[in-house]
PDB file of N, CA and C in Angstrom:
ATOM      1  N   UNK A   1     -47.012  -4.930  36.974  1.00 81.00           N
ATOM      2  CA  UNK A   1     -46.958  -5.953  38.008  1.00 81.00           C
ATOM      3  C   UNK A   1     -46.396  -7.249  37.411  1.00 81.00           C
ATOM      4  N   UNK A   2     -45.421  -7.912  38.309  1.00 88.00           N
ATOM      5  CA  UNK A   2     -44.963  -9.000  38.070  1.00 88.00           C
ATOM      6  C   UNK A   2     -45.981 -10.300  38.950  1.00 88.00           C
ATOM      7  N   UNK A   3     -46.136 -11.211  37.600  1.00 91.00           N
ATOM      8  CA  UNK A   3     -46.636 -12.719  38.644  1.00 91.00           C
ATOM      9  C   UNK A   3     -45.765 -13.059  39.342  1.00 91.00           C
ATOM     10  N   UNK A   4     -46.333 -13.372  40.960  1.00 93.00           N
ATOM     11  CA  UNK A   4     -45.312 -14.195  41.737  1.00 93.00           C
ATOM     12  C   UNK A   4     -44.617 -15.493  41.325  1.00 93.00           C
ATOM     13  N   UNK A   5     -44.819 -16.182  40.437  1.00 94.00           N
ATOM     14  CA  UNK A   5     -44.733 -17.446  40.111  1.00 94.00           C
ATOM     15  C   UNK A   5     -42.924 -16.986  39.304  1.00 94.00           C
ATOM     16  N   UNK A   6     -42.743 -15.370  38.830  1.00 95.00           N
ATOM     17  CA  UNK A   6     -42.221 -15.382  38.307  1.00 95.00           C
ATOM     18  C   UNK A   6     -41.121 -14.178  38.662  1.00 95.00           C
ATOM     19  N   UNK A   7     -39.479 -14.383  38.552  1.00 95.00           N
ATOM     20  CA  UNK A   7     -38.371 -13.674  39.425  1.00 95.00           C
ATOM     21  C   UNK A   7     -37.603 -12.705  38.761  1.00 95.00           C
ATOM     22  N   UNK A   8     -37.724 -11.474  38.712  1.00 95.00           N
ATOM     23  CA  UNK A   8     -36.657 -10.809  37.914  1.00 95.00           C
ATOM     24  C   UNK A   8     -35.557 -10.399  38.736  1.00 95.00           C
ATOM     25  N   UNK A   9     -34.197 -11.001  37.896  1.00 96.00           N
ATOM     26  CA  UNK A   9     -32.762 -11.138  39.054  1.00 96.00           C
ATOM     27  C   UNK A   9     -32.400  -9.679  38.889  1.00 96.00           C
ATOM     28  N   UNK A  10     -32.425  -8.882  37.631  1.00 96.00           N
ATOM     29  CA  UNK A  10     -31.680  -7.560  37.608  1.00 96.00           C
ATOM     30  C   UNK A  10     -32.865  -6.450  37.264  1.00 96.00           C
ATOM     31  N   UNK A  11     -32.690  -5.463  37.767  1.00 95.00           N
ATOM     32  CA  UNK A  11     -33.647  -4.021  36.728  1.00 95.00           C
ATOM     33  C   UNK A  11     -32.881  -4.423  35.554  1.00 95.00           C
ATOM     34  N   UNK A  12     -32.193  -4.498  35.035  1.00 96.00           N
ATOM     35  CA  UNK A  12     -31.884  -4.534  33.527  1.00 96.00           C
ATOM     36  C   UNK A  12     -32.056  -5.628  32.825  1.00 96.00           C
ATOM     37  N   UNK A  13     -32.566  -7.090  33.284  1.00 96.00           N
ATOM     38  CA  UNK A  13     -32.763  -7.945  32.240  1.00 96.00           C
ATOM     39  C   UNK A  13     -34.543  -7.882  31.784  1.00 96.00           C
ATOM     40  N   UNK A  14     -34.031  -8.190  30.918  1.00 96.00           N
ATOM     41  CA  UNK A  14     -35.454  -8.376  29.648  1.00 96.00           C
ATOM     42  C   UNK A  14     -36.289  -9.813  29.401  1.00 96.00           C
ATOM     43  N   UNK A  15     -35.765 -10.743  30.739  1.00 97.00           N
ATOM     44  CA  UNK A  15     -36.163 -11.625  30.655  1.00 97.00           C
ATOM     45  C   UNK A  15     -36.652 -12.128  32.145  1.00 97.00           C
ATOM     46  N   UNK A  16     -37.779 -12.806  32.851  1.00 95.00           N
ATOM     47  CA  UNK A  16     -38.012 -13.319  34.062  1.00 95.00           C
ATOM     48  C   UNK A  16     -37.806 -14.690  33.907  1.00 95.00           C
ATOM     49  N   UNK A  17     -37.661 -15.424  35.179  1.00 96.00           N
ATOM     50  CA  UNK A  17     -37.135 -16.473  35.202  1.00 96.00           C
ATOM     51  C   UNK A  17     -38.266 -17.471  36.181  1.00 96.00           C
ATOM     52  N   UNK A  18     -39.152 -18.171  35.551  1.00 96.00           N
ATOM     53  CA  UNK A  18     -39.912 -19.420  36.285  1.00 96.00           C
ATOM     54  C   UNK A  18     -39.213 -19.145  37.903  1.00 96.00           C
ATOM     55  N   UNK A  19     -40.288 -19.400  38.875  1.00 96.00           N
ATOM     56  CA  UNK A  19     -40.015 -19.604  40.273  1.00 96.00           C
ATOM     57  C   UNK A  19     -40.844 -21.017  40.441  1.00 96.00           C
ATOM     58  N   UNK A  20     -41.487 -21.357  39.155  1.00 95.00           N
ATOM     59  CA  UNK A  20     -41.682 -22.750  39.452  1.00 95.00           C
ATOM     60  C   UNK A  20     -42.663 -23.490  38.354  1.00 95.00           C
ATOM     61  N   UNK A  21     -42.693 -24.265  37.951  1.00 94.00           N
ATOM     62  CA  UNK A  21     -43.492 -25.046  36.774  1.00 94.00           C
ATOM     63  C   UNK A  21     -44.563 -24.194  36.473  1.00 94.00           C
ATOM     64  N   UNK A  22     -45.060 -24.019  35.201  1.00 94.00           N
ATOM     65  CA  UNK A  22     -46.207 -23.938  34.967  1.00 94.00           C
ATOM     66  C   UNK A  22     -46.748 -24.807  33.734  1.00 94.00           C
ATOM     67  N   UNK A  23     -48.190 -24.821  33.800  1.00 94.00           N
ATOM     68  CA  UNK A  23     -48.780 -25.850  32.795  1.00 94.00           C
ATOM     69  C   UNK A  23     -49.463 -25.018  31.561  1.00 94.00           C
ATOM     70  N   UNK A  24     -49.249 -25.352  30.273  1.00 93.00           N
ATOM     71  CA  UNK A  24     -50.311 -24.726  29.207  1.00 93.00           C
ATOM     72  C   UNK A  24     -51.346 -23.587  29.456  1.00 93.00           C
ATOM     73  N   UNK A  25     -51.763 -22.945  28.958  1.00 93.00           N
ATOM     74  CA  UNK A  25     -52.933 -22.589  29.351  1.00 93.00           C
ATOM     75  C   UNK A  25     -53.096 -21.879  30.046  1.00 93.00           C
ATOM     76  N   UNK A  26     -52.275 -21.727  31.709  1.00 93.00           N
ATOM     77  CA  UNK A  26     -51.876 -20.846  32.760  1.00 93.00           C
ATOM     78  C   UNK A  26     -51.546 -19.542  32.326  1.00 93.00           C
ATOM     79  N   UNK A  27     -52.248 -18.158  32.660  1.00 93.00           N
ATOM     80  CA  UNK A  27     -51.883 -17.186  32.331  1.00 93.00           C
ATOM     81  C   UNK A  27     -50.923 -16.352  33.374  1.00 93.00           C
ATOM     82  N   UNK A  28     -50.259 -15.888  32.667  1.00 92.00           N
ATOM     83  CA  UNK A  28     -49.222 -14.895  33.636  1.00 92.00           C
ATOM     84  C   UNK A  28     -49.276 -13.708  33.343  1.00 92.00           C
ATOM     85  N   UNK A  29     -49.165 -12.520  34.401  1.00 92.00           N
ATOM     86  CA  UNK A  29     -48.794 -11.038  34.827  1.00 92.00           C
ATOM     87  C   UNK A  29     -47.645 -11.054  34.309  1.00 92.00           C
ATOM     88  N   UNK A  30     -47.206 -10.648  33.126  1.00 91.00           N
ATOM     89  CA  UNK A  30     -45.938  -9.715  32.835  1.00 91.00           C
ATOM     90  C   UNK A  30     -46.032  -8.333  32.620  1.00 91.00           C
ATOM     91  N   UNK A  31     -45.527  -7.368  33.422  1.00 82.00           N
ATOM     92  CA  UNK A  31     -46.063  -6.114  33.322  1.00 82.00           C
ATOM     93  C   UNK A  31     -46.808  -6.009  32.890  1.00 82.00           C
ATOM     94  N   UNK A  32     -47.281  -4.773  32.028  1.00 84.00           N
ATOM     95  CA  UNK A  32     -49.053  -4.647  32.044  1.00 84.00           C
ATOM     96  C   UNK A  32     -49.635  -5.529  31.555  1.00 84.00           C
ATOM     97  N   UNK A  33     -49.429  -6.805  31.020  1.00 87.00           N
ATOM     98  CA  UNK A  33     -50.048  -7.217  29.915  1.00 87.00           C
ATOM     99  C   UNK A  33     -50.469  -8.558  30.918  1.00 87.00           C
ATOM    100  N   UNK A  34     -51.259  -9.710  30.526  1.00 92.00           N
ATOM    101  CA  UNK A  34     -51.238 -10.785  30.749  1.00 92.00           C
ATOM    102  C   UNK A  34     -50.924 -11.849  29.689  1.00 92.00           C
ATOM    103  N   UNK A  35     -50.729 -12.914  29.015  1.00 91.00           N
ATOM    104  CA  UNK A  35     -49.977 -13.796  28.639  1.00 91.00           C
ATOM    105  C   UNK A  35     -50.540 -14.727  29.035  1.00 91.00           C
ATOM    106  N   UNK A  36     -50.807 -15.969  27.773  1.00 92.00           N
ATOM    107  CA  UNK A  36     -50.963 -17.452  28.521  1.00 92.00           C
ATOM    108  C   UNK A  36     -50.311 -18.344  27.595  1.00 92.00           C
ATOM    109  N   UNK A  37     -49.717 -19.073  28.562  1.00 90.00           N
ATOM    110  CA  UNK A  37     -48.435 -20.062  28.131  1.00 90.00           C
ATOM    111  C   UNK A  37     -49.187 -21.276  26.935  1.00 90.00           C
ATOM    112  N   UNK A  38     -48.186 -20.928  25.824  1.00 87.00           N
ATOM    113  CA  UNK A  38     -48.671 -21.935  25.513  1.00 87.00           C
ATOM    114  C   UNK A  38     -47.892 -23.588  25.043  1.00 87.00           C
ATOM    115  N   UNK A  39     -47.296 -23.548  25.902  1.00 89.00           N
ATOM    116  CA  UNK A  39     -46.837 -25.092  26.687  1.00 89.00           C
ATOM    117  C   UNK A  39     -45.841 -25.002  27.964  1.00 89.00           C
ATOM    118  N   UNK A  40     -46.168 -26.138  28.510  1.00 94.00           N
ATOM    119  CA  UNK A  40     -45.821 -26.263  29.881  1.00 94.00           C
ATOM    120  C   UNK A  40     -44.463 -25.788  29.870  1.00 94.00           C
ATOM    121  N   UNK A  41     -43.914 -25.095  30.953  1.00 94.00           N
ATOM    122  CA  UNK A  41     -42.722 -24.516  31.269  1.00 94.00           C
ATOM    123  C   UNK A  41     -41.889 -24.837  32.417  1.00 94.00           C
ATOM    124  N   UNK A  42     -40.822 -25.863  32.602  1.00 94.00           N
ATOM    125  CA  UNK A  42     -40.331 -26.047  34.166  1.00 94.00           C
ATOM    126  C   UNK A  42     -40.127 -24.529  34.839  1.00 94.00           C
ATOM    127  N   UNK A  43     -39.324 -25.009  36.223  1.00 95.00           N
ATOM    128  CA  UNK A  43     -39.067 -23.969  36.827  1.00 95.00           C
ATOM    129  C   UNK A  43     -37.430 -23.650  36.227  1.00 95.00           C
ATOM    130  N   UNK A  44     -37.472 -22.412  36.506  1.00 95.00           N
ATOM    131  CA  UNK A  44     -36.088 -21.747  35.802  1.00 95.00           C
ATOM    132  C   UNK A  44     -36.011 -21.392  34.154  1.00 95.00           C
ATOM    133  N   UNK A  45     -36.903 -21.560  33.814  1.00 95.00           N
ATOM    134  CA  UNK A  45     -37.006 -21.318  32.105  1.00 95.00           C
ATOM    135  C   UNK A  45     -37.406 -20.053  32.390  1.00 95.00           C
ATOM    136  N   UNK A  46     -36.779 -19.623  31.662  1.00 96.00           N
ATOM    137  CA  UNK A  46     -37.392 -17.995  31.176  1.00 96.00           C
ATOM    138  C   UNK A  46     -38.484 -17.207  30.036  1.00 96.00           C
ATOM    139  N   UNK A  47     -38.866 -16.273  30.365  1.00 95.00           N
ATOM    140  CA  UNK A  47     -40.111 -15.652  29.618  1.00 95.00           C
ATOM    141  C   UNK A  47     -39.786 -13.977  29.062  1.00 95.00           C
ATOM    142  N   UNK A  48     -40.127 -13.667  28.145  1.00 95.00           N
ATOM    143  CA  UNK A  48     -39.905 -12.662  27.643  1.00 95.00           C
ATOM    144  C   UNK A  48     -39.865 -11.316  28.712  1.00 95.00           C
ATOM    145  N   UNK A  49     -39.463 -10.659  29.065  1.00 95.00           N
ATOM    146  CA  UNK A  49     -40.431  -9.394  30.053  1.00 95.00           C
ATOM    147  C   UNK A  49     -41.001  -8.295  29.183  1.00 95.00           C
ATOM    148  N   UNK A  50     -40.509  -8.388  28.335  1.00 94.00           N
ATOM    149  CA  UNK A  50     -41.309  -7.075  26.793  1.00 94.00           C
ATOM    150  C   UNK A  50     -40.568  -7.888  25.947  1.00 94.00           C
ATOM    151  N   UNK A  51     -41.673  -7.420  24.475  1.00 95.00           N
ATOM    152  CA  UNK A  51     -40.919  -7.724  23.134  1.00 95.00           C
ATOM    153  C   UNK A  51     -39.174  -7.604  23.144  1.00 95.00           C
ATOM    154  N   UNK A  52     -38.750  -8.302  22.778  1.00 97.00           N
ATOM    155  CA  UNK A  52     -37.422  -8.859  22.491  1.00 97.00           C
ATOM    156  C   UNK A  52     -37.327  -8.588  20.668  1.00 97.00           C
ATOM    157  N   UNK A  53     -36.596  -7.420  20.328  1.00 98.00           N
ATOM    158  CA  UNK A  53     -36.437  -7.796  18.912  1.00 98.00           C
ATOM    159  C   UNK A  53     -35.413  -8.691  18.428  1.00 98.00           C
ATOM    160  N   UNK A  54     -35.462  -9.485  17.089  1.00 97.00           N
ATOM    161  CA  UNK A  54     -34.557 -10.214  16.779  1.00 97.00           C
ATOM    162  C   UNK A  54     -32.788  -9.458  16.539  1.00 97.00           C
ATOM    163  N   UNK A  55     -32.020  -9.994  16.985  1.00 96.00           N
ATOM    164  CA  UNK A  55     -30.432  -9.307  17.495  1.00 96.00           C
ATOM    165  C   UNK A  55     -30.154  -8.709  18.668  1.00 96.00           C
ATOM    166  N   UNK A  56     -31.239  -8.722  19.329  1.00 97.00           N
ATOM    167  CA  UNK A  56     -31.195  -7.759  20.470  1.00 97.00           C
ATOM    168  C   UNK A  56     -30.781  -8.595  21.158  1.00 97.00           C
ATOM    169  N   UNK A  57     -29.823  -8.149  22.685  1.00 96.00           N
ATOM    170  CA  UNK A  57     -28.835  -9.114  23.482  1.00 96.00           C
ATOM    171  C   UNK A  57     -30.066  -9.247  24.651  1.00 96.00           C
ATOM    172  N   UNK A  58     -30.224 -10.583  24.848  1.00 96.00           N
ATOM    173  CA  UNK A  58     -30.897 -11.251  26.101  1.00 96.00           C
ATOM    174  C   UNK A  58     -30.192 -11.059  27.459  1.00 96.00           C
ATOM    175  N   UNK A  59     -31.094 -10.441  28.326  1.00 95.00           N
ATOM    176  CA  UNK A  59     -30.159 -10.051  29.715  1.00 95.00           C
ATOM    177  C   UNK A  59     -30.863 -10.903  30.343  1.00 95.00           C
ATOM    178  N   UNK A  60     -30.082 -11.458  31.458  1.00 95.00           N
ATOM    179  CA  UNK A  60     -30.205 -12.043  32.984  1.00 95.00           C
ATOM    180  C   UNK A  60     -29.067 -11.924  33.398  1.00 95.00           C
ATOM    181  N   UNK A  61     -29.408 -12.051  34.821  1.00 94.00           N
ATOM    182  CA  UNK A  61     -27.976 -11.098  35.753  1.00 94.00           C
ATOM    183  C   UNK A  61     -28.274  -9.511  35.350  1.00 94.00           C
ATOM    184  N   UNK A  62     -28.449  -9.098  34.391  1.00 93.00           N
ATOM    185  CA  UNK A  62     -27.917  -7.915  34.360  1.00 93.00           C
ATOM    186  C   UNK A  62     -26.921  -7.945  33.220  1.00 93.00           C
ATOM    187  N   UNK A  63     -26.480  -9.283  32.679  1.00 91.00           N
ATOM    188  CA  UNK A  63     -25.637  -9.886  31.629  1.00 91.00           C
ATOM    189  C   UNK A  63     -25.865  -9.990  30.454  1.00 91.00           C
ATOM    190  N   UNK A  64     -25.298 -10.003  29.531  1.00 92.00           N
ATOM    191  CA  UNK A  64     -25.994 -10.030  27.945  1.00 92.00           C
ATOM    192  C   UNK A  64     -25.685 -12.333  28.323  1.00 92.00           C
ATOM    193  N   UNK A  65     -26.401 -13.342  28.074  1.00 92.00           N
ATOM    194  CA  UNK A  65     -26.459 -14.359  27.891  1.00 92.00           C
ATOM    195  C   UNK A  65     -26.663 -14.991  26.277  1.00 92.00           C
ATOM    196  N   UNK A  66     -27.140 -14.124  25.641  1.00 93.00           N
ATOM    197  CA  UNK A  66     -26.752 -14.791  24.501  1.00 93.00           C
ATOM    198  C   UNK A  66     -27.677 -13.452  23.158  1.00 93.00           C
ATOM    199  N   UNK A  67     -28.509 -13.652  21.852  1.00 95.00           N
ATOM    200  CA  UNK A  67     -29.145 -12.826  21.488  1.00 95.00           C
ATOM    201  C   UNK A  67     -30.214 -13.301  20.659  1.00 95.00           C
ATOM    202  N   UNK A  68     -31.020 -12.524  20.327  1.00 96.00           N
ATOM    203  CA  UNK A  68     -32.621 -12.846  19.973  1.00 96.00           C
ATOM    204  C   UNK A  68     -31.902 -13.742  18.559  1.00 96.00           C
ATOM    205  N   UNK A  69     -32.832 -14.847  18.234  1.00 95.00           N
ATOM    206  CA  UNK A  69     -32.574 -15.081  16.356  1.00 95.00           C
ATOM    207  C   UNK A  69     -33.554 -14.925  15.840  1.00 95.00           C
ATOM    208  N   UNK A  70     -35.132 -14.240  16.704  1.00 97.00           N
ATOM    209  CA  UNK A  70     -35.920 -13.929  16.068  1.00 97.00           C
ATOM    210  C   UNK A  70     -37.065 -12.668  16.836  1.00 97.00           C
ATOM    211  N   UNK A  71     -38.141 -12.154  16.155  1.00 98.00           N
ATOM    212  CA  UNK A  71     -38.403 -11.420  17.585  1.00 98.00           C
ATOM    213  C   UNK A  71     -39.474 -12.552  18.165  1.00 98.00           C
ATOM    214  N   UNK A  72     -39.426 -11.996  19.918  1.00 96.00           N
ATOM    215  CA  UNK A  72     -39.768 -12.779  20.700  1.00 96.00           C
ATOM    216  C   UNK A  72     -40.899 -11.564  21.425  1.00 96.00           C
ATOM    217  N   UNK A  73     -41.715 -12.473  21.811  1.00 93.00           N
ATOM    218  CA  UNK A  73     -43.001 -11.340  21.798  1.00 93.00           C
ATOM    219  C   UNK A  73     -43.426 -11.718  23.879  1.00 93.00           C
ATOM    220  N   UNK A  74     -43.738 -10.541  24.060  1.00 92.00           N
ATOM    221  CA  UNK A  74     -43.302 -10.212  25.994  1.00 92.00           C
ATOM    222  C   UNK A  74     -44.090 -11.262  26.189  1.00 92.00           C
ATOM    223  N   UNK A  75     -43.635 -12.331  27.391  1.00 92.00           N
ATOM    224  CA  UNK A  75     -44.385 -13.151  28.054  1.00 92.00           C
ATOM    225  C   UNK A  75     -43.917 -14.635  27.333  1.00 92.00           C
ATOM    226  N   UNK A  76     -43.202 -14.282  26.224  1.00 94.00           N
ATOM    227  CA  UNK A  76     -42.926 -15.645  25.515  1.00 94.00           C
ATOM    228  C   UNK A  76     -41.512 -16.675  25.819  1.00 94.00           C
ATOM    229  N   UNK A  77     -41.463 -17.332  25.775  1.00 93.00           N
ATOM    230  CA  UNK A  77     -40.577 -18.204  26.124  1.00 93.00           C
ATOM    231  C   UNK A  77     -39.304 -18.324  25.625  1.00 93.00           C
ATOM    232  N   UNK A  78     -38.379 -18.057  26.764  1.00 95.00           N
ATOM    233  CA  UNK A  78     -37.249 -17.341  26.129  1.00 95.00           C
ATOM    234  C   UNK A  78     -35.703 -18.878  26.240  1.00 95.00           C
ATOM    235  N   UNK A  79     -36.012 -19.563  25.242  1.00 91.00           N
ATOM    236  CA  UNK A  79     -34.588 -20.619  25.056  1.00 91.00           C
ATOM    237  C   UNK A  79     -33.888 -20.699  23.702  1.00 91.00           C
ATOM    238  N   UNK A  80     -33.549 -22.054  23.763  1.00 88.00           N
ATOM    239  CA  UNK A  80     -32.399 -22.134  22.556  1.00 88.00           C
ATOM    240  C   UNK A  80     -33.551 -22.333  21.394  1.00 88.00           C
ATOM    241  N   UNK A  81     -34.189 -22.336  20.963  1.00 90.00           N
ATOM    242  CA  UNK A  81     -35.238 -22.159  20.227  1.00 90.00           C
ATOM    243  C   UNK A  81     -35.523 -20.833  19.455  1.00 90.00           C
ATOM    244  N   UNK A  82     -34.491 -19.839  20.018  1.00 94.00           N
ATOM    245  CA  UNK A  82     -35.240 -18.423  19.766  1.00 94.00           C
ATOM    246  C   UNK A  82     -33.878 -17.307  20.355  1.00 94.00           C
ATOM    247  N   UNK A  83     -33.050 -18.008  20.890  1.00 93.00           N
ATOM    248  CA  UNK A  83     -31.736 -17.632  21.641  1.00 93.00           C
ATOM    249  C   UNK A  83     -30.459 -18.049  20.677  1.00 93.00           C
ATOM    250  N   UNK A  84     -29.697 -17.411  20.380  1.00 91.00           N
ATOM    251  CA  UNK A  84     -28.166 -17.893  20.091  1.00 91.00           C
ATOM    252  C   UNK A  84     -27.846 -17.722  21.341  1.00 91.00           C
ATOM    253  N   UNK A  85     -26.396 -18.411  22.049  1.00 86.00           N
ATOM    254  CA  UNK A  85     -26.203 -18.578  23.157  1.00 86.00           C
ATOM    255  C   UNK A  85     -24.522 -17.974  22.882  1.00 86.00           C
ATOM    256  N   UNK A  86     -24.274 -16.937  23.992  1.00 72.00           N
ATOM    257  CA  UNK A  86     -22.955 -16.179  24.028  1.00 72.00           C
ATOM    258  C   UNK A  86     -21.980 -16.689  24.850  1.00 72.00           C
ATOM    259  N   UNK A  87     -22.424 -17.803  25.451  1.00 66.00           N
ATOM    260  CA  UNK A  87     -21.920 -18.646  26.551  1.00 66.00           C
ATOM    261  C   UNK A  87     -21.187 -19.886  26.288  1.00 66.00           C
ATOM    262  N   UNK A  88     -21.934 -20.325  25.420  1.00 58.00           N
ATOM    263  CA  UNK A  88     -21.457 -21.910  25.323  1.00 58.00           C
ATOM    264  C   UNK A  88     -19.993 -21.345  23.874  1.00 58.00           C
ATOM    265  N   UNK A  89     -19.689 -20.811  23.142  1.00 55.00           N
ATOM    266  CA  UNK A  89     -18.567 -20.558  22.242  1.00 55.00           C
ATOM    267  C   UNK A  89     -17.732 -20.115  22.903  1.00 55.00           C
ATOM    268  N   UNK A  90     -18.148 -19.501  24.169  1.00 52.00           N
ATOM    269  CA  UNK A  90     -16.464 -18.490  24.847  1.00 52.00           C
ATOM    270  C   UNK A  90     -16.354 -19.677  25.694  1.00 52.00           C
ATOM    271  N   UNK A  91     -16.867 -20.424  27.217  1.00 53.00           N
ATOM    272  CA  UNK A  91     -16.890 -21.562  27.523  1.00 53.00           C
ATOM    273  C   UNK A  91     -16.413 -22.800  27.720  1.00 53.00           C
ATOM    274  N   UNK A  92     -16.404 -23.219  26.238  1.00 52.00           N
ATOM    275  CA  UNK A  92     -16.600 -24.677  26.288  1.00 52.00           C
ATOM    276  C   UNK A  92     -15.373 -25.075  25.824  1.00 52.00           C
ATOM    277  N   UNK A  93     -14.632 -25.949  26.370  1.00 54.00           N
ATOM    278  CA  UNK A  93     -12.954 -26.879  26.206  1.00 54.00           C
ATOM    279  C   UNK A  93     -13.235 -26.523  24.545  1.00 54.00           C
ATOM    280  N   UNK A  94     -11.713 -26.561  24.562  1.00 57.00           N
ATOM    281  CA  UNK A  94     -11.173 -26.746  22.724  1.00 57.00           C
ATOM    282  C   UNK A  94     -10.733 -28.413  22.740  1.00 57.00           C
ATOM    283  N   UNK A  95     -11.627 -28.739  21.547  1.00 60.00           N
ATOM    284  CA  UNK A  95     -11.257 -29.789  21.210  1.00 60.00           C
ATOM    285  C   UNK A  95      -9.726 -30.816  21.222  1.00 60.00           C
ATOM    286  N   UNK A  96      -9.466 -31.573  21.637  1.00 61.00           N
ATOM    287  CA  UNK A  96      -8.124 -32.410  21.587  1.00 61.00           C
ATOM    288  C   UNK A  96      -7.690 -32.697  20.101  1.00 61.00           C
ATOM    289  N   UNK A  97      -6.626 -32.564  19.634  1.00 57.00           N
ATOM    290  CA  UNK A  97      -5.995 -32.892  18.951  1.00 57.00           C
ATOM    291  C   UNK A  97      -5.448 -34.105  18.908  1.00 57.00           C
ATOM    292  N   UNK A  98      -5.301 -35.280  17.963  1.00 57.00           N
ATOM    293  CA  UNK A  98      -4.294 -36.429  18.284  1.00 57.00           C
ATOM    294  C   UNK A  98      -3.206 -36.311  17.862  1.00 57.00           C
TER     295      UNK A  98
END
């Protein structure tokens, strides 16, 4: 069972996505397990949905978004903290030259 508080966009990502703030302490339903946050989380931040090993590619959409740099344990908080990002290097303007 998934907490309502919390949205999975694809069957294939490994990650749920906040449907809305939560505070410390607050425990969450991630499949079988329960989980309690331990610091406040806006809405749209993401959470582990199972162990995440370190290299393993982070899905949302259904998309690889970037990959573990460490393992990340289900229910845990899934950002640039713990994420290399596959997005921002393909992305982002090439620098100007003078």
């Amino acid at each position: 069972m998934i907490d309502r508080r919390l949205l999975l966009l694809s069957p294939d990502d490994n990650v749920l996505v906040l449907r809305q703030g939560i505070g410390a302490g607050e425990c969450l339903a991630v499949g079988e397990i329960e989980v309690t946050a331990g610091r406040s989380l806006n809405l749209g931040h993401k959470v582990a949905r199972r162990a995440i090993a370190e290299g393993e590619p982070i899905l949302k959409y259904g998309a690889v978004i970037g990959v573990a740099t460490e393992p990340i344990a289900a229910g845990a908080h899934v950002h640039v903290h713990n994420v290399r990002s596959n997005y921002t290097p393909t992305y982002s303007l090439p620098e100007e030259t003078p």
